[in-house]
mmCIF file of C-alpha atoms in Angstrom:
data_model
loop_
_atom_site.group_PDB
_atom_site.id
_atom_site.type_symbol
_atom_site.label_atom_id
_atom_site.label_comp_id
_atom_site.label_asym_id
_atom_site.label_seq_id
_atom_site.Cartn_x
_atom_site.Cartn_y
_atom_site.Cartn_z
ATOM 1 C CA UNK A 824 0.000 0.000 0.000
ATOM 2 C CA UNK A 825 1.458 3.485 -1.143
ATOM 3 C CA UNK A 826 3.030 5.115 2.215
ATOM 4 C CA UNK A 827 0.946 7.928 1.071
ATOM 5 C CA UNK A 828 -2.730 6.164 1.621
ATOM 6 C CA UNK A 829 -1.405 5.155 5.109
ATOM 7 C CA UNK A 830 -0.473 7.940 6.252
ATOM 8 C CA UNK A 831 -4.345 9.246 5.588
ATOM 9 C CA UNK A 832 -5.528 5.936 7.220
ATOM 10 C CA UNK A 833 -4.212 7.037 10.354
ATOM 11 C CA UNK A 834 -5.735 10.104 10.390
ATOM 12 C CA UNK A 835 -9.357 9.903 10.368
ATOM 13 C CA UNK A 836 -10.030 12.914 11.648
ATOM 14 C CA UNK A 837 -8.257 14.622 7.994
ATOM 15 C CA UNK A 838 -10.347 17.902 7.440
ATOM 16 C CA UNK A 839 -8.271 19.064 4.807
ATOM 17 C CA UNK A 840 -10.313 20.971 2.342
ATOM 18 C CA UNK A 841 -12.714 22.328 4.790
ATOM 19 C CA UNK A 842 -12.553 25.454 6.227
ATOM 20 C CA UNK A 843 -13.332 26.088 9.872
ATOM 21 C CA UNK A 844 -16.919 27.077 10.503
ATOM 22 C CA UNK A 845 -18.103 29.946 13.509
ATOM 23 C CA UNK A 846 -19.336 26.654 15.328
ATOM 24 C CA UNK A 847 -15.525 25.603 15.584
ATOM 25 C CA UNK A 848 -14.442 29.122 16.881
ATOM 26 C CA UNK A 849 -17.190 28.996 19.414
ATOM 27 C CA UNK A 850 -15.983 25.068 20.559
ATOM 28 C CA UNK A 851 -12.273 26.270 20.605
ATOM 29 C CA UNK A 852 -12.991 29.411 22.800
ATOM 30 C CA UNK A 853 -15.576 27.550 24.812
ATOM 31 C CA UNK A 854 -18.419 30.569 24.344
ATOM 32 C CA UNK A 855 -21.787 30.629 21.901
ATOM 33 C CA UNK A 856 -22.379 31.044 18.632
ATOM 34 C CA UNK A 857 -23.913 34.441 19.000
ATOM 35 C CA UNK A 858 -20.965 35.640 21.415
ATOM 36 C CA UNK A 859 -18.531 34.723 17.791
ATOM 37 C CA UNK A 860 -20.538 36.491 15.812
ATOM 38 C CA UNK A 861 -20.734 39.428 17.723
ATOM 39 C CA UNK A 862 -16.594 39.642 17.616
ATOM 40 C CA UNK A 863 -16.414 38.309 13.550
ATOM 41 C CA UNK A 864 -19.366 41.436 13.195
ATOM 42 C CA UNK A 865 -17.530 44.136 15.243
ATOM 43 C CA UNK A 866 -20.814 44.564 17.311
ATOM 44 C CA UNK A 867 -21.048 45.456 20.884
ATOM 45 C CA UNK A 868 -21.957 43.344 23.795
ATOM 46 C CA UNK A 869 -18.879 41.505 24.518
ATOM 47 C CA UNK A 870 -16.259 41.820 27.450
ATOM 48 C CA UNK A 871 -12.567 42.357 26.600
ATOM 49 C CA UNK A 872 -11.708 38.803 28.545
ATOM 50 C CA UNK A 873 -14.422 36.923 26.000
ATOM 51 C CA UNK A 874 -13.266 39.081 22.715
ATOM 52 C CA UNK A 875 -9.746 38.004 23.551
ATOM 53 C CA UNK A 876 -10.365 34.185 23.796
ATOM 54 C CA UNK A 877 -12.490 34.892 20.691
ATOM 55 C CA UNK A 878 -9.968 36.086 18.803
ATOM 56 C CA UNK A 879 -7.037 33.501 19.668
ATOM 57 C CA UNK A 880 -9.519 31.110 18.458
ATOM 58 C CA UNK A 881 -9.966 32.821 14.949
ATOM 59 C CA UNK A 882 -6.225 33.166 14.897
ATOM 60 C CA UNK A 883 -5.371 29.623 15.731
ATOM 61 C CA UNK A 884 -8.019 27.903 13.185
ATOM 62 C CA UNK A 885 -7.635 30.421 10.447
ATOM 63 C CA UNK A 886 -11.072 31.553 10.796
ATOM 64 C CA UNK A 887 -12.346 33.381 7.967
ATOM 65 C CA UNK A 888 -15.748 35.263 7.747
ATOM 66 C CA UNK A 889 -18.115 33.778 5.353
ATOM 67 C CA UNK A 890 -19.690 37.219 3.114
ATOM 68 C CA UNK A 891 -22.229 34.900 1.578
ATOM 69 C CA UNK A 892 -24.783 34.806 4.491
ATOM 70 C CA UNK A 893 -24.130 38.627 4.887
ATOM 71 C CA UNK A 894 -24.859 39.075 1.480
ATOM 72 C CA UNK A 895 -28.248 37.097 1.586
ATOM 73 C CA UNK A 896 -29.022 39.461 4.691
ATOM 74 C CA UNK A 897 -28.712 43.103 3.524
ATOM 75 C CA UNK A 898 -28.604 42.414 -0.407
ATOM 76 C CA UNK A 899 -25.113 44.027 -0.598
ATOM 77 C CA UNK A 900 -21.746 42.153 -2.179
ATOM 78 C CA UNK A 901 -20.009 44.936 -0.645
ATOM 79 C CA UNK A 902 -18.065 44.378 -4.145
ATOM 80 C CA UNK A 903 -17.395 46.697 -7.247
ATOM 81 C CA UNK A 904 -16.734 45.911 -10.502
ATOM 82 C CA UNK A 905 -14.333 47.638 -13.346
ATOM 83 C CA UNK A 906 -14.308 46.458 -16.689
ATOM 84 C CA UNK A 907 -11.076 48.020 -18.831
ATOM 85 C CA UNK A 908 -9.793 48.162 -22.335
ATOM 86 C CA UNK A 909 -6.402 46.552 -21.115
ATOM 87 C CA UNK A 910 -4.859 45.914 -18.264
ATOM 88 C CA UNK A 911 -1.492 46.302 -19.707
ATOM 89 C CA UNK A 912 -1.519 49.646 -20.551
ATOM 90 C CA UNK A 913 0.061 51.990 -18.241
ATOM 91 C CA UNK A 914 -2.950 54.725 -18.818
ATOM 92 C CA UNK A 915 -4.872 52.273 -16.606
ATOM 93 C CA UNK A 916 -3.016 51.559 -13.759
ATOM 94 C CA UNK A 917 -3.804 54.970 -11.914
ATOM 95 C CA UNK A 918 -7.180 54.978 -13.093
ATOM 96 C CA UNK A 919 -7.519 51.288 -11.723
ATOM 97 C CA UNK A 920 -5.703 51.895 -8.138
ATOM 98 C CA UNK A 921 -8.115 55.363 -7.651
ATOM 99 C CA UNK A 922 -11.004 53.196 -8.106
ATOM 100 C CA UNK A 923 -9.280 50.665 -5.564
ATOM 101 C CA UNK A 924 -8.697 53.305 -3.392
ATOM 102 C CA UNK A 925 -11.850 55.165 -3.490
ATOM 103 C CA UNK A 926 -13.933 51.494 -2.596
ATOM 104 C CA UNK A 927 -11.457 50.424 0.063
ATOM 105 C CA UNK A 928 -12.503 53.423 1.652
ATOM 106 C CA UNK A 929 -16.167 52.317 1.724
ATOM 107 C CA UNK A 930 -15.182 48.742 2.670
ATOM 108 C CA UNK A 931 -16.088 47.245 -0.952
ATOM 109 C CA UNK A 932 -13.657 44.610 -3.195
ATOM 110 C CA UNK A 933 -12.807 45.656 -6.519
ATOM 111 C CA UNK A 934 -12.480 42.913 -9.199
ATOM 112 C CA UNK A 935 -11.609 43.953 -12.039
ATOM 113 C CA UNK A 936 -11.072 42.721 -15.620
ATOM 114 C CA UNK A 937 -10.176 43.782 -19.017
ATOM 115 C CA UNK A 938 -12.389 43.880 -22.451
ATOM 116 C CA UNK A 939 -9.307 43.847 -25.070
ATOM 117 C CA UNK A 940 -11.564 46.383 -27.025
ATOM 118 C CA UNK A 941 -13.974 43.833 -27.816
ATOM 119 C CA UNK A 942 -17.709 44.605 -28.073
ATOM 120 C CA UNK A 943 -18.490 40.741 -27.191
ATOM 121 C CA UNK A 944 -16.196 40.083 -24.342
ATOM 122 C CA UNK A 945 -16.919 43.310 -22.658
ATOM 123 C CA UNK A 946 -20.912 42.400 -22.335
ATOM 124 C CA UNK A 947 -19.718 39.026 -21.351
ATOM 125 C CA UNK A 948 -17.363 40.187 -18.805
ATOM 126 C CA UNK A 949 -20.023 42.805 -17.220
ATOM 127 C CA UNK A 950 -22.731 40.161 -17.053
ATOM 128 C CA UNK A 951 -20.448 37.751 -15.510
ATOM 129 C CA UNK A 952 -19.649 40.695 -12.782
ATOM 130 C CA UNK A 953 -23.705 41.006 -12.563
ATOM 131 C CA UNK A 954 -24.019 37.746 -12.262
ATOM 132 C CA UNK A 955 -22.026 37.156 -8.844
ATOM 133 C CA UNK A 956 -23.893 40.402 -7.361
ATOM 134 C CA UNK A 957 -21.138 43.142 -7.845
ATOM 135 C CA UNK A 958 -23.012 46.189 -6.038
ATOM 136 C CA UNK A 959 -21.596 48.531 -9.103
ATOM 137 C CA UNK A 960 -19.624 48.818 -12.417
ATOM 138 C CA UNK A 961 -16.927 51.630 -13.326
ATOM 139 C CA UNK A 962 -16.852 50.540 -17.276
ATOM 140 C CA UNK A 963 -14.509 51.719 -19.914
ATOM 141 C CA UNK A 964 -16.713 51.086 -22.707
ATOM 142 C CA UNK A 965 -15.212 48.854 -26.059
ATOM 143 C CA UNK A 966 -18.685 48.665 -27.180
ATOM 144 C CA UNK A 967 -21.200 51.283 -28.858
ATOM 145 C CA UNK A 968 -24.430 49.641 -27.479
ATOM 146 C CA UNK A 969 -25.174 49.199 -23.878
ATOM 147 C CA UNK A 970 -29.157 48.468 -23.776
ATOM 148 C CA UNK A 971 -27.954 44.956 -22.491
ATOM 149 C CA UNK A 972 -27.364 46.778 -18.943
ATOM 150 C CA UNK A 973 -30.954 48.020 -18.736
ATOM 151 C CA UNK A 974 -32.326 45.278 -16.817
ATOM 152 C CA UNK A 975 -28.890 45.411 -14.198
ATOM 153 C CA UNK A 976 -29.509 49.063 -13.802
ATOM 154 C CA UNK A 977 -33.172 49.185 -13.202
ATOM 155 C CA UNK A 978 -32.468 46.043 -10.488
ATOM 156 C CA UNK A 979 -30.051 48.264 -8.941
ATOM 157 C CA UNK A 980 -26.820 47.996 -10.351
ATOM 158 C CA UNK A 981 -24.812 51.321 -9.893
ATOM 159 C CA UNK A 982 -23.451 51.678 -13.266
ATOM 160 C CA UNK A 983 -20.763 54.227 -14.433
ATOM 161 C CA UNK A 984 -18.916 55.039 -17.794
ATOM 162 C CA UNK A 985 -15.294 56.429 -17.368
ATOM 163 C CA UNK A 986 -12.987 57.822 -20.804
ATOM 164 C CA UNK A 987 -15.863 57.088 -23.491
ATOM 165 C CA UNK A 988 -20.153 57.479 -22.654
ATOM 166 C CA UNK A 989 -22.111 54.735 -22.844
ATOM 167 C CA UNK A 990 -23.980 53.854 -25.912
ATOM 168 C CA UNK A 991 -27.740 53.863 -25.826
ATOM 169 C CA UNK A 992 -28.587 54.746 -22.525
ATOM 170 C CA UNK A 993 -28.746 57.408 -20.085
ATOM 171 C CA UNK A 994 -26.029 57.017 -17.811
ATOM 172 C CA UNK A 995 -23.358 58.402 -15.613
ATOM 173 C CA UNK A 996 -19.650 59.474 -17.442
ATOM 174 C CA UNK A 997 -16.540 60.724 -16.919
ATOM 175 C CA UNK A 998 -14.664 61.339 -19.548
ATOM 176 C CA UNK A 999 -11.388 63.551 -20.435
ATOM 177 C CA UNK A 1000 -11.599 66.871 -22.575
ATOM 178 C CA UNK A 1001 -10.323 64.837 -25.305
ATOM 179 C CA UNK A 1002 -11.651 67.560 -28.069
ATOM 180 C CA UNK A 1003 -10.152 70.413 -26.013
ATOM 181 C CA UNK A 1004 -6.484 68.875 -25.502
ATOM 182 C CA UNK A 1005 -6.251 67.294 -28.963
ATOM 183 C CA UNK A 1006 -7.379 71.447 -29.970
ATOM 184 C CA UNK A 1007 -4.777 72.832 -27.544
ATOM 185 C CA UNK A 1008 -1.746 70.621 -28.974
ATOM 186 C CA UNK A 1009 -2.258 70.879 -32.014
ATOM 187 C CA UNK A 1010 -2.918 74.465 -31.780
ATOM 188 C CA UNK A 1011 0.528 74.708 -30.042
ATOM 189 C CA UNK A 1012 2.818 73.368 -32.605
ATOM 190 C CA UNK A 1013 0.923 75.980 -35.176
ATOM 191 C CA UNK A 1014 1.930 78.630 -32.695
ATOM 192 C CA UNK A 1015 5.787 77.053 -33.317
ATOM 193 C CA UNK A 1016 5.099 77.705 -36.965
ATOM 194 C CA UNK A 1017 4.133 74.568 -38.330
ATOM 195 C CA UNK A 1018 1.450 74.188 -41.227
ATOM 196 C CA UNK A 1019 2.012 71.034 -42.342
ATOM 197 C CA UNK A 1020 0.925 68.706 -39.427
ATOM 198 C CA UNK A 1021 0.299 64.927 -39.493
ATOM 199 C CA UNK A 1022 -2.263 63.594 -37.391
ATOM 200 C CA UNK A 1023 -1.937 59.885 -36.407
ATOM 201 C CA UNK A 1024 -4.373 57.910 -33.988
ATOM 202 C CA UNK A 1025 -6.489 55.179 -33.207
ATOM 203 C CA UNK A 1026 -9.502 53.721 -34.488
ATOM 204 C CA UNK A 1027 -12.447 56.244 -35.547
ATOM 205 C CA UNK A 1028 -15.263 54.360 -34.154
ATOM 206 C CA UNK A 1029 -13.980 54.860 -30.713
ATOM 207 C CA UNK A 1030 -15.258 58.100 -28.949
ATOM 208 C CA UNK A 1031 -11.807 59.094 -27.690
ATOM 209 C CA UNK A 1032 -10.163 59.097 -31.321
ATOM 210 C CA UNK A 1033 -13.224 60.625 -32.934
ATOM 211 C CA UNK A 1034 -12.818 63.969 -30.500
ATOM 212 C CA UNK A 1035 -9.198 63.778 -30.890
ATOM 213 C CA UNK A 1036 -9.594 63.855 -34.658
ATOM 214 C CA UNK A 1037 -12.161 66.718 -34.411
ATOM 215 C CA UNK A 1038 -9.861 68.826 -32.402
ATOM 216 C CA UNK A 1039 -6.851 68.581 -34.779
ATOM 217 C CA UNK A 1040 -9.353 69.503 -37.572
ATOM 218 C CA UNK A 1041 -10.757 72.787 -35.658
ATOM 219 C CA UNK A 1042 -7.224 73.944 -34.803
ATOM 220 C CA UNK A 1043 -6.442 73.665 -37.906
ATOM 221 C CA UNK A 1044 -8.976 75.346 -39.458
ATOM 222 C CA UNK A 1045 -9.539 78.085 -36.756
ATOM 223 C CA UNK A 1046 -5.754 78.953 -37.830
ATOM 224 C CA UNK A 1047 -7.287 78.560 -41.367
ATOM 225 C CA UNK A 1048 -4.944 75.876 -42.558
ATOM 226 C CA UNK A 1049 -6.473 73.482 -45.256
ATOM 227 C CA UNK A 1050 -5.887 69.600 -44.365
ATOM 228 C CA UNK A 1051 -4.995 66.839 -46.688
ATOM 229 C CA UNK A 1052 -5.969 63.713 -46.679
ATOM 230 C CA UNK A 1053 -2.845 62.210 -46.364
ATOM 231 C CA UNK A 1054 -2.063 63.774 -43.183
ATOM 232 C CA UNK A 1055 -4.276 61.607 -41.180
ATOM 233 C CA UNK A 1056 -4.287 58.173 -40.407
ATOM 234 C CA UNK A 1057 -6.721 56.558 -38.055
ATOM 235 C CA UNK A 1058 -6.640 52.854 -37.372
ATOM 236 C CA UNK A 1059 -4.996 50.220 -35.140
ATOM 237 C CA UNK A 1060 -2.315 51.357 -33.364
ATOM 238 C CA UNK A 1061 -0.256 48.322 -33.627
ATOM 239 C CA UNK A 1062 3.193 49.850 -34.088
ATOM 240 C CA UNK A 1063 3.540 48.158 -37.737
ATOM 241 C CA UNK A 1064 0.494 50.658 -39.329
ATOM 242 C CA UNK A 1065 1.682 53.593 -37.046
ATOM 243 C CA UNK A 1066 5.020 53.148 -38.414
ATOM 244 C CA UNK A 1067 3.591 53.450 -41.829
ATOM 245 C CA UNK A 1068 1.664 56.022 -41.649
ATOM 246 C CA UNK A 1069 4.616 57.946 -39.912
ATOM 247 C CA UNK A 1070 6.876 57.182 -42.370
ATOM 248 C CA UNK A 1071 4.291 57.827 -45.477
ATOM 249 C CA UNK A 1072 4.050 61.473 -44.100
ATOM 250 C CA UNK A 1073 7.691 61.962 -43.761
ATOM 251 C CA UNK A 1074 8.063 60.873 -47.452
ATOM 252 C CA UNK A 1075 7.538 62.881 -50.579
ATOM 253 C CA UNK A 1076 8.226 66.575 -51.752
ATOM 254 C CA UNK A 1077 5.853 68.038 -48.698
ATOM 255 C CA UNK A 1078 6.759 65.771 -45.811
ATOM 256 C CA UNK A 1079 4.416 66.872 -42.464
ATOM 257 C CA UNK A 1080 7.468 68.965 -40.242
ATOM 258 C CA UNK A 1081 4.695 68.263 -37.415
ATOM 259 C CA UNK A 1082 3.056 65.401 -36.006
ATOM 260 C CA UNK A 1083 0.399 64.699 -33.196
ATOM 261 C CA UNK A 1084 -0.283 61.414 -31.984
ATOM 262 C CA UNK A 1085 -3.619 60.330 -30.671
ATOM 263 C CA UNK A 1086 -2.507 58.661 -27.962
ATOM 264 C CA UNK A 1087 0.297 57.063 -25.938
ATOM 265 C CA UNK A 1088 0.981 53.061 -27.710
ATOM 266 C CA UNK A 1089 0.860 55.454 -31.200
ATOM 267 C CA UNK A 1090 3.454 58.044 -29.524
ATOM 268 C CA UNK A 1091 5.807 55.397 -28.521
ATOM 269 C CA UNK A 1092 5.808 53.610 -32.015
ATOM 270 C CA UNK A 1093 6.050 57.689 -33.771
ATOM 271 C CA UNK A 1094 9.599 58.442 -31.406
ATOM 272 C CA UNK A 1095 11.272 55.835 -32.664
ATOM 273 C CA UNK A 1096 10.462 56.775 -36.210
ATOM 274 C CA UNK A 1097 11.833 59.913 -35.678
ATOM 275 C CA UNK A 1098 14.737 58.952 -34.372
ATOM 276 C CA UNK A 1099 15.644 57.524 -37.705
ATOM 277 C CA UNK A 1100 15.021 60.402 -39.435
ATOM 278 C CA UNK A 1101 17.990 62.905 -40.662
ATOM 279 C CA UNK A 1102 15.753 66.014 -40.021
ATOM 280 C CA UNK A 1103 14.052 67.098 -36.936
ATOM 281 C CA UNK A 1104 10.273 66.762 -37.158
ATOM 282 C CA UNK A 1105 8.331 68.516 -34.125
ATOM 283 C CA UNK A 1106 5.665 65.919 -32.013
ATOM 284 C CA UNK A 1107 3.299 66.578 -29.364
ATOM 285 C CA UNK A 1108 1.311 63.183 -27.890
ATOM 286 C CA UNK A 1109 -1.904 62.682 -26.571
ATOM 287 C CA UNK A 1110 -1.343 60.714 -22.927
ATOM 288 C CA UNK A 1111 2.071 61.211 -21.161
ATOM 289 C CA UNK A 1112 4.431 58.646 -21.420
ATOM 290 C CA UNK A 1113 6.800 56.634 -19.007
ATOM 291 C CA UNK A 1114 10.303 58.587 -19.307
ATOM 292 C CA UNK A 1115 9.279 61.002 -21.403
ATOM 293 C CA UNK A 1116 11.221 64.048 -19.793
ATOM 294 C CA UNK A 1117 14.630 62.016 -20.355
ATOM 295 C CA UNK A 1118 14.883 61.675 -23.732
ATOM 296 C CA UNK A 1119 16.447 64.373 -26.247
ATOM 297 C CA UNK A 1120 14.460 66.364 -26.907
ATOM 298 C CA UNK A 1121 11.946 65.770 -24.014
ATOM 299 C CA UNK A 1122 8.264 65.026 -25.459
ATOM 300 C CA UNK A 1123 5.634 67.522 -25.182
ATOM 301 C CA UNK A 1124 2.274 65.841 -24.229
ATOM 302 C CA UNK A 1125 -1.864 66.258 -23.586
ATOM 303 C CA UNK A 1126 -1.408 64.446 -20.421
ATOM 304 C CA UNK A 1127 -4.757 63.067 -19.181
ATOM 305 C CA UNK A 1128 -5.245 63.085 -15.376
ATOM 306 C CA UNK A 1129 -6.297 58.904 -14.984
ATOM 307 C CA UNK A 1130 -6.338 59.152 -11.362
ATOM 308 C CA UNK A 1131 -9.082 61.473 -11.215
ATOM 309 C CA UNK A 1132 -11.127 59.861 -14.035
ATOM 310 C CA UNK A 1133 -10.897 56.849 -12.006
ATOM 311 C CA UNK A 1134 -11.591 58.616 -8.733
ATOM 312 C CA UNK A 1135 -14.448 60.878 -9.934
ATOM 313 C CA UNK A 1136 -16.031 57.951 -11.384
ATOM 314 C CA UNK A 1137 -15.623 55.465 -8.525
ATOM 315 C CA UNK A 1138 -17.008 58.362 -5.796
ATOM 316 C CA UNK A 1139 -20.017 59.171 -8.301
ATOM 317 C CA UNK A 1140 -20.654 55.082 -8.453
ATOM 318 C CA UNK A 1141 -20.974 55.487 -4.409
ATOM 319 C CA UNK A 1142 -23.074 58.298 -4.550
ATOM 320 C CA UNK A 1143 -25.433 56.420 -6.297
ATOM 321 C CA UNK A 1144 -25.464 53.383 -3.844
ATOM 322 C CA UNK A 1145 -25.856 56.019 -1.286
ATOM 323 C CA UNK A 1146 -28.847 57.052 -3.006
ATOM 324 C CA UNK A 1147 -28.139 60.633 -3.178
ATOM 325 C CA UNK A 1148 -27.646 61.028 -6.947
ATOM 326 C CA UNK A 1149 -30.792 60.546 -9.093
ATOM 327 C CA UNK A 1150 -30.108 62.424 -12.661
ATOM 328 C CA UNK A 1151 -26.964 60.931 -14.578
ATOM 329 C CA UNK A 1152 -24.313 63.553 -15.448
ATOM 330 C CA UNK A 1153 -21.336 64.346 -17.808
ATOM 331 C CA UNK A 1154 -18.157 65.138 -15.965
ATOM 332 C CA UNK A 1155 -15.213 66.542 -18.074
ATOM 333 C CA UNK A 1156 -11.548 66.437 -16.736
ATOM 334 C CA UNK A 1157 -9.430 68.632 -18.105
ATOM 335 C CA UNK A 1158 -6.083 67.625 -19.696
ATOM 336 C CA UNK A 1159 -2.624 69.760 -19.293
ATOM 337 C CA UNK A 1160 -0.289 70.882 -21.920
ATOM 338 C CA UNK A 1161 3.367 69.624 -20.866
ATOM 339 C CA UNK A 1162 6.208 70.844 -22.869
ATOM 340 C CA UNK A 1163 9.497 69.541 -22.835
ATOM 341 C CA UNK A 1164 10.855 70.510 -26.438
ATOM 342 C CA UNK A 1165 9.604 67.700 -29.026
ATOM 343 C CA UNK A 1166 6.626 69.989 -29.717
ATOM 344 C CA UNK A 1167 8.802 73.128 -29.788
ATOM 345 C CA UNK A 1168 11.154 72.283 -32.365
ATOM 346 C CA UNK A 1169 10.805 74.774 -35.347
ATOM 347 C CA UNK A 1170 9.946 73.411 -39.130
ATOM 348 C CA UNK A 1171 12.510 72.111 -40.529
ATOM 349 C CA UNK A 1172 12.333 74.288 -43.939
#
């Protein structure tokens, strides 16, 4: 017989698997049931003496409250969820840890999970969160219909949108002044004397690209500069088509002597572009970027405040659960100009 089997066989008492119970606290520490539950609960009612023998008990058997009954009792998860476009991208970590921060404050678990900018997986993914009783969502949006969250939100599901609105339904947002900052850069390398200015960024059926796009074109044409076509390029923003459409503008008898990138994977692909280039070509990006103030020249950014998109939306999501917001509102952040000398670079001819 495998030493294994009896080494089991010799201990029929194996709970292994099985995690203590309140009953076992109250056996170890030789008071009630009702006496535990008062110390797991934090509730008055119990003398120091007890608490302490209580508590030994929890410590020694690894106690660890079960939420489910609590959950059954006052309807609440006490959890949030927060659906993103990617985890991996490093616009999204502050955004993710204000969230975090703002519902460890009110005692709530954030899980969180990421869409990939797909339509499908982010319904699927909310649903899921719905599904195991999440008490709110803080969704970045992949998809352009949300009439699937009706039901959740009229059963009580907090629900708030965070860098893109919601599609199809009246609900709570937060997003960046996108239009405004996209306006304001592009406006600034004008002001450096550029007229020929490339516009590269991500995929027009997303919100945030679309307002970027539409501020380029009114800075342009409030300094009354026509636009050709070939001076944008909206699409993925894997690096091989940004590095394309980079490279397409830099080519040809009137190269761009500007660029503006719509936002931070498409500014990191542009830089090293550039740095092949013989000539010095002038770039402002939209989202600041990790070591951006170290390289030569430094790069001149719209950077996007993430922390207090995610912390604006995340207190407005407990505000409703409060119950002391009723009408859902548009909040704008605003973004700030940095400049570091990439967009201050004259034209090159």
């Amino acid at each position: 017989m495998p030493e294994t089997t009896r080494r089991t066989d010799r201990l029929p008492g194996n709970r292994y698997g099985n995690r203590p119970t309140m009953k076992d606290v109250a056996a170890r520490a030789g008071v009630g049931l009702k006496t535990v539950s008062r110390v797991v609960n934090g509730e008055p009612g119990v003398t120091p003496e007890t608490e302490r023998r209580v508590q030994e008990a929890i410590e020694a058997l690894g106690f660890r409250r079960n939420d489910s009954a609590r959950v059954l009792r006052k309807g609440r998860t006490a959890s949030i969820g927060l659906v993103l476009e990617d985890l991996a991208d490093p616009f999204y970590g502050p955004l993710s840890r204000a969230v975090e921060e703002v519902a460890r404050a009110h005692g709530a678990l954030l899980i969180n999970g990421s869409s990939a900018e797909d339509a499908d997986r982010e319904q699927e993914l909310v649903l899921a969160l719905c599904a195991r009783r999440v008490d709110g969502l803080v969704v970045i949006p992949a998809g352009d219909d949300h009439r699937y969250l009706e039901p959740e939100i009229k059963a009580g599901v907090a629900t708030v949108f965070v860098d893109r609105p919601a599609g199809h339904i009246d609900a709570d947002v937060v997003v960046s002044d996108n239009f405004g900052g996209a306006r304001d850069g592009v406006a600034h390398l004008i002001a450096h004397g550029h007229r020929r200015i490339g516009f590269i960024g991500d995929m027009p059926r997303i919100h945030t690209a679309a307002e970027r796009l539409r501020g380029y074109r009114t800075a342009m044409e409030d300094a009354g500069i026509p636009v050709h076509d070939s001076w944008m390029s909206l699409g993925i923003t894997g690096p091989e088509r940004v590095r394309r459409a980079a490279e397409e503008m830099l080519a040809g008898p009137d190269p761009v002597t500007a660029i503006f990138t719509g936002n931070n994977r498409v500014t990191v692909t542009v830089i090293r572009v550039l740095a092949a280039q013989a000539r010095r070509v002038a770039l402002v990006g939209f989202d600041d970027i990790e070591l951006a103030d170290l390289l030569q020249p430094g790069v001149t950014v719209v950077a996007q405040d993430a922390a207090t998109l995610g912390r604006t939306a995340a207190e407005r999501l407990f505000r409703q659960l409060d119950g002391t917001l009723l009408t859902p509102e548009r909040i704008v952040i605003p973004t700030r100009l940095i400049t570091r000398g990439s967009g201050e670079l004259p034209p090159a001819d």
